[in-house]
Coordinates of C-alpha atoms in Angstrom, one line a residue:
X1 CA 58.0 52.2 -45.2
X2 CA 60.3 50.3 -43.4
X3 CA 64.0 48.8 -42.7
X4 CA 65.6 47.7 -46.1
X5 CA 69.0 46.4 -46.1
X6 CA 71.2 45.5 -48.9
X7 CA 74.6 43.9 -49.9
X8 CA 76.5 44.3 -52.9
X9 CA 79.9 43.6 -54.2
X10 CA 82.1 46.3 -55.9
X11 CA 85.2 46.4 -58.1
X12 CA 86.3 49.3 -59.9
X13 CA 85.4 49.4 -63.1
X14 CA 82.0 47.4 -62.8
X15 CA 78.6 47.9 -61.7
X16 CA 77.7 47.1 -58.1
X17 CA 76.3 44.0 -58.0
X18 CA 73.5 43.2 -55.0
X19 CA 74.3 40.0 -53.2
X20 CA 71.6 40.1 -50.7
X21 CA 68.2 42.1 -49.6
X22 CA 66.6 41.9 -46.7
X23 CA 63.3 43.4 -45.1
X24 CA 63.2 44.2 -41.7
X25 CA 66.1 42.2 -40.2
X26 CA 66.5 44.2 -37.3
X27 CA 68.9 42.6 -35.0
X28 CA 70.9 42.5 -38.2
X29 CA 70.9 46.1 -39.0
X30 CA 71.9 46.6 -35.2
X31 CA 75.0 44.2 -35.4
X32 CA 76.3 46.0 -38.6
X33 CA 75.9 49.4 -37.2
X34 CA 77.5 49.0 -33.8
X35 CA 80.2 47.3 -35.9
X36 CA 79.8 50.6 -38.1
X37 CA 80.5 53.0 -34.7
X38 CA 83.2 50.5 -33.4
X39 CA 85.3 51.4 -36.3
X40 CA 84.5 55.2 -35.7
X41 CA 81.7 55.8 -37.6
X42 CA 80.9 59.7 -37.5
X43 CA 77.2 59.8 -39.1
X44 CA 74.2 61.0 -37.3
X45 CA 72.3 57.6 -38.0
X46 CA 73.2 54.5 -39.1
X47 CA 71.2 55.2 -42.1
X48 CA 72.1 54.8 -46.2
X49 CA 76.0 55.0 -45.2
X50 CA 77.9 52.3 -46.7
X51 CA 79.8 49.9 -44.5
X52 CA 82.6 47.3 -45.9
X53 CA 83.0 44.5 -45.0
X54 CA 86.4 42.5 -44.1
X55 CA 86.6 38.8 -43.6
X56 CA 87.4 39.5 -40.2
X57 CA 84.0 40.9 -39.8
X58 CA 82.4 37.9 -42.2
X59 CA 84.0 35.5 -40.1
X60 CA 83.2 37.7 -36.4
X61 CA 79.6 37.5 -38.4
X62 CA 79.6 33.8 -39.1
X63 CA 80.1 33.1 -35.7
X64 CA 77.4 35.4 -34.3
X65 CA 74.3 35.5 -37.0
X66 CA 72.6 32.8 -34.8
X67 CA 72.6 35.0 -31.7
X68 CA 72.4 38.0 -32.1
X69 CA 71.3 41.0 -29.7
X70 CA 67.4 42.2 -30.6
X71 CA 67.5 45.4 -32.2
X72 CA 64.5 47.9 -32.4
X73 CA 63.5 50.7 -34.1
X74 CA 60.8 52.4 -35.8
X75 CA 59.8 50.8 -38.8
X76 CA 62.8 48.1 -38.1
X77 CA 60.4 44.8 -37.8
X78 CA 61.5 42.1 -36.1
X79 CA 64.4 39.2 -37.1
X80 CA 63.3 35.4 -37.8
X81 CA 64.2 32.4 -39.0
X82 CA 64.3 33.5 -42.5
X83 CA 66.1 36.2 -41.6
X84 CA 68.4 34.2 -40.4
X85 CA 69.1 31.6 -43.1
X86 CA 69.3 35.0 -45.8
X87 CA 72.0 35.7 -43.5
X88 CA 73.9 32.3 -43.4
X89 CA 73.8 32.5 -47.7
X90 CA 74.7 36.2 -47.6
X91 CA 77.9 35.4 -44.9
X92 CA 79.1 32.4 -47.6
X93 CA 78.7 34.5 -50.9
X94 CA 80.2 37.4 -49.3
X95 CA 83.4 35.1 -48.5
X96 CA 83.4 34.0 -51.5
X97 CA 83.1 37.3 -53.3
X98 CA 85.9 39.0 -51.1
X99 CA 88.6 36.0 -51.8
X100 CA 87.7 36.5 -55.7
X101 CA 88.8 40.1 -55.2
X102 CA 85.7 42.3 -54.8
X103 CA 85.1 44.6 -51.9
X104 CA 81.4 43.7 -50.1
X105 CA 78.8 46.7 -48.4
X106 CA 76.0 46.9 -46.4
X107 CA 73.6 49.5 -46.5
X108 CA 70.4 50.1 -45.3
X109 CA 67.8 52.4 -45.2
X110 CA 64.7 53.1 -43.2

């Protein structure tokens, strides 16, 4: 058990396709669900709702990912260096998938 976290591209008419999977990045999952509330978010839990992403938030992201606030939770882990680099790749391929006209989500689950 624990915090798993994915992103995937959409377009209609195709399969989701994953972009990204993380285990246990914590501080992440905190960032993307206080960005989840900010735009009025009504679940219980920020848990398995799906969340897309603009390039305003990619970019908001790319300029945060180093710092960002610790998060905890139980089963949540804790956030790293290798956490951090999944999340540099993950910020540039969602860019990049978003300007060749998909839509991007997060989700997690815990």
């Amino acid at each position: 058990m624990g915090l798993d976290q994915y992103a995937f591209t959409r377009r209609e008419g195709e399969k989701d396709t994953e972009i990204m999977y993380w285990r246990k990045h914590a501080d992440l999952e905190g960032w993307m669900s206080e960005l989840y509330y900010e735009r009025g978010g009504e679940a219980d839990m920020f848990n398995c709702v799906e969340l897309e992403l603009t390039l305003e938030d990619l970019f908001r992201l790319k300029s945060q990912y180093k710092n960002l606030e610790p998060t905890s939770g139980y089963f949540f882990g804790t956030s790293g260096q290798y956490e951090e680099n999944q999340t540099k790749v993950f910020i540039d391929n969602a860019i990049q998938a978003i300007e060749a006209g998909y839509t991007v989500i997060y989700t997690s689950w815990w």
